[in-house]
Coordinates of C-alpha atoms in Angstrom, one line a residue:
M1 CA 29.3 -11.2 2.4
A2 CA 32.3 -11.4 0.2
C3 CA 33.5 -14.0 2.7
L4 CA 30.5 -15.9 2.0
L5 CA 30.3 -15.9 -1.8
E6 CA 34.3 -16.8 -1.6
W7 CA 33.3 -20.0 0.4
Y8 CA 30.8 -20.9 -1.8
E9 CA 33.2 -20.7 -4.7
A10 CA 35.6 -22.8 -2.9
Q11 CA 33.2 -25.6 -2.1
R12 CA 31.9 -26.4 -5.5
D13 CA 33.9 -29.7 -6.0
V14 CA 32.8 -31.2 -2.8
R15 CA 30.8 -34.5 -3.3
E16 CA 29.4 -37.2 -1.4
A17 CA 31.4 -40.4 -0.7
T18 CA 28.8 -42.8 -1.6
G19 CA 25.5 -40.7 -2.4
H20 CA 24.4 -41.5 0.9
N21 CA 24.8 -37.9 2.7
D22 CA 28.4 -39.0 4.0
G23 CA 32.0 -38.0 3.1
R24 CA 34.7 -36.2 4.9
Q25 CA 33.5 -32.6 3.8
V26 CA 29.9 -33.3 4.1
E27 CA 30.3 -34.4 7.5
A28 CA 32.5 -31.2 8.5
Y29 CA 29.2 -29.1 7.5
Q30 CA 27.3 -31.7 9.7
R31 CA 29.1 -31.3 12.6
V32 CA 27.9 -27.6 12.6
T33 CA 24.7 -28.2 13.0
G34 CA 25.1 -31.9 14.9
N35 CA 22.7 -33.3 12.1
Y36 CA 24.6 -36.1 10.6
H37 CA 23.7 -38.7 8.0
T38 CA 20.7 -36.8 6.7
E39 CA 19.9 -34.2 4.3
W40 CA 22.8 -31.4 4.6
C41 CA 21.5 -28.2 3.0
G42 CA 21.2 -26.5 6.1
S43 CA 24.3 -27.9 7.4
Y44 CA 25.9 -26.5 4.4
Q45 CA 24.6 -23.1 4.8
A46 CA 25.8 -23.0 8.3
A47 CA 29.1 -24.3 7.7
G48 CA 29.8 -21.2 5.3
H49 CA 28.1 -18.8 7.9
Q50 CA 30.2 -20.1 10.6
H51 CA 33.4 -20.0 8.4
C52 CA 32.8 -16.3 7.7
G53 CA 31.5 -15.4 11.4
M54 CA 28.0 -14.7 10.4
P55 CA 25.2 -15.9 12.4
F56 CA 22.9 -19.0 11.5
P57 CA 19.4 -20.1 13.1
A58 CA 19.0 -22.3 15.8
G59 CA 18.2 -25.8 14.4
A60 CA 20.2 -24.7 11.1
G61 CA 20.2 -28.7 10.1
L62 CA 16.4 -28.4 9.2
A63 CA 16.0 -25.9 6.1
A64 CA 12.8 -24.6 7.3
N65 CA 14.6 -22.9 10.1
W66 CA 16.1 -20.5 7.9
Y67 CA 12.9 -19.0 7.4
L68 CA 10.9 -19.0 10.2
P69 CA 7.6 -16.7 9.7
G70 CA 8.0 -14.8 12.9
S71 CA 11.8 -14.1 12.3
P72 CA 12.8 -10.7 11.5
R73 CA 15.5 -12.1 9.2
T74 CA 12.6 -13.7 7.2
F75 CA 11.7 -11.1 4.8
Y76 CA 10.0 -13.1 2.0
I77 CA 7.5 -15.8 1.7
Q78 CA 5.5 -16.4 -1.5
G79 CA 1.9 -15.0 -1.2
V80 CA 2.5 -13.8 2.3
R81 CA 4.9 -10.8 2.5
G82 CA 7.8 -9.2 0.9
S83 CA 9.0 -9.3 -3.1
V84 CA 11.4 -12.2 -4.4
D85 CA 13.1 -9.3 -6.1
D86 CA 14.4 -8.2 -2.6
L87 CA 16.6 -11.3 -2.8
Q88 CA 20.4 -10.5 -3.2
P89 CA 23.9 -12.3 -3.1
G90 CA 24.4 -13.6 0.4
H91 CA 20.8 -14.0 1.4
N92 CA 19.1 -17.4 1.5
A93 CA 16.4 -18.8 -0.5
G94 CA 14.3 -21.4 0.3
I95 CA 12.5 -24.2 -2.1
W96 CA 9.2 -25.5 -1.0
S97 CA 8.6 -29.3 -0.6
P98 CA 4.8 -30.2 -1.5
S99 CA 5.8 -33.7 0.2
K100 CA 7.0 -32.1 3.6
H101 CA 4.6 -29.1 3.4
R102 CA 7.4 -26.6 4.2
V103 CA 10.6 -25.4 2.7
G104 CA 12.4 -28.7 2.2
H105 CA 15.7 -27.1 0.6
T106 CA 17.8 -24.1 1.5
T107 CA 20.3 -22.2 -0.6
G108 CA 22.8 -19.5 -0.8
V109 CA 22.0 -16.6 -3.3
V110 CA 25.4 -15.7 -5.4
A111 CA 24.2 -13.7 -8.1
R112 CA 20.9 -12.2 -9.7
T113 CA 20.1 -12.9 -13.4
R114 CA 17.4 -11.5 -15.9
N115 CA 14.7 -14.3 -14.5
G116 CA 16.0 -15.4 -11.0
F117 CA 19.0 -16.2 -9.3
I118 CA 22.3 -18.3 -9.3
T119 CA 22.6 -20.4 -6.2
S120 CA 25.1 -22.5 -4.2
E121 CA 23.3 -25.4 -2.9
G122 CA 24.4 -28.4 -0.6
N123 CA 23.0 -32.0 -1.1
T124 CA 22.0 -31.3 -4.8
G125 CA 22.3 -34.1 -7.4
S126 CA 21.9 -37.5 -8.4
R127 CA 22.9 -40.4 -6.1
A128 CA 26.1 -40.3 -8.4
T129 CA 26.5 -36.6 -8.7
A130 CA 25.4 -35.5 -5.0
G131 CA 27.2 -32.7 -3.6
V132 CA 27.6 -29.1 -3.6
H133 CA 26.5 -27.2 -7.1
R134 CA 25.8 -24.0 -8.3
L135 CA 22.3 -23.9 -9.9
S136 CA 20.1 -21.3 -11.8
R137 CA 16.9 -20.8 -10.1
S138 CA 13.9 -18.9 -11.3
K139 CA 12.0 -16.5 -9.4
G140 CA 9.0 -18.9 -9.3
E141 CA 11.0 -21.7 -7.5
I142 CA 11.9 -19.5 -4.8
Y143 CA 9.3 -19.8 -1.8
A144 CA 10.9 -17.9 0.9
G145 CA 14.0 -15.4 1.5
S146 CA 16.2 -14.4 4.7
D147 CA 19.1 -12.6 5.5
W148 CA 21.4 -13.9 7.7
T149 CA 24.4 -12.0 6.9
H150 CA 24.9 -9.7 9.9

């Protein structure tokens, strides 16, 4: 897990080239999943896992695939099973998308805080700042949790 947390830190300055899911490093993330010129949060997470020799789900480019209800790696789904308090650094945290009616964004948990989590997220920010960012997420923002660290 230390490898993954170090990798997240090393990616913090990555930004899209034009704010359209593009750029040299973004495309390197996308090569891991084969999902090009589209939302890349899942590809970012998969690239980190690949770098550290950790598994990641088939179809990892789609955020929802990190949190399949039948997967033994998915330990938390809001209102269904588990607790958001079980999330630890190295785990993945899924953010619900009302417009997609599914998890629409995946993040990596970097640290726990009093009221939530610090996350490492690819494909966040405005068109001008889109890239990799470290964000503070409240417990209420987290819809699902999974453990792909082993």
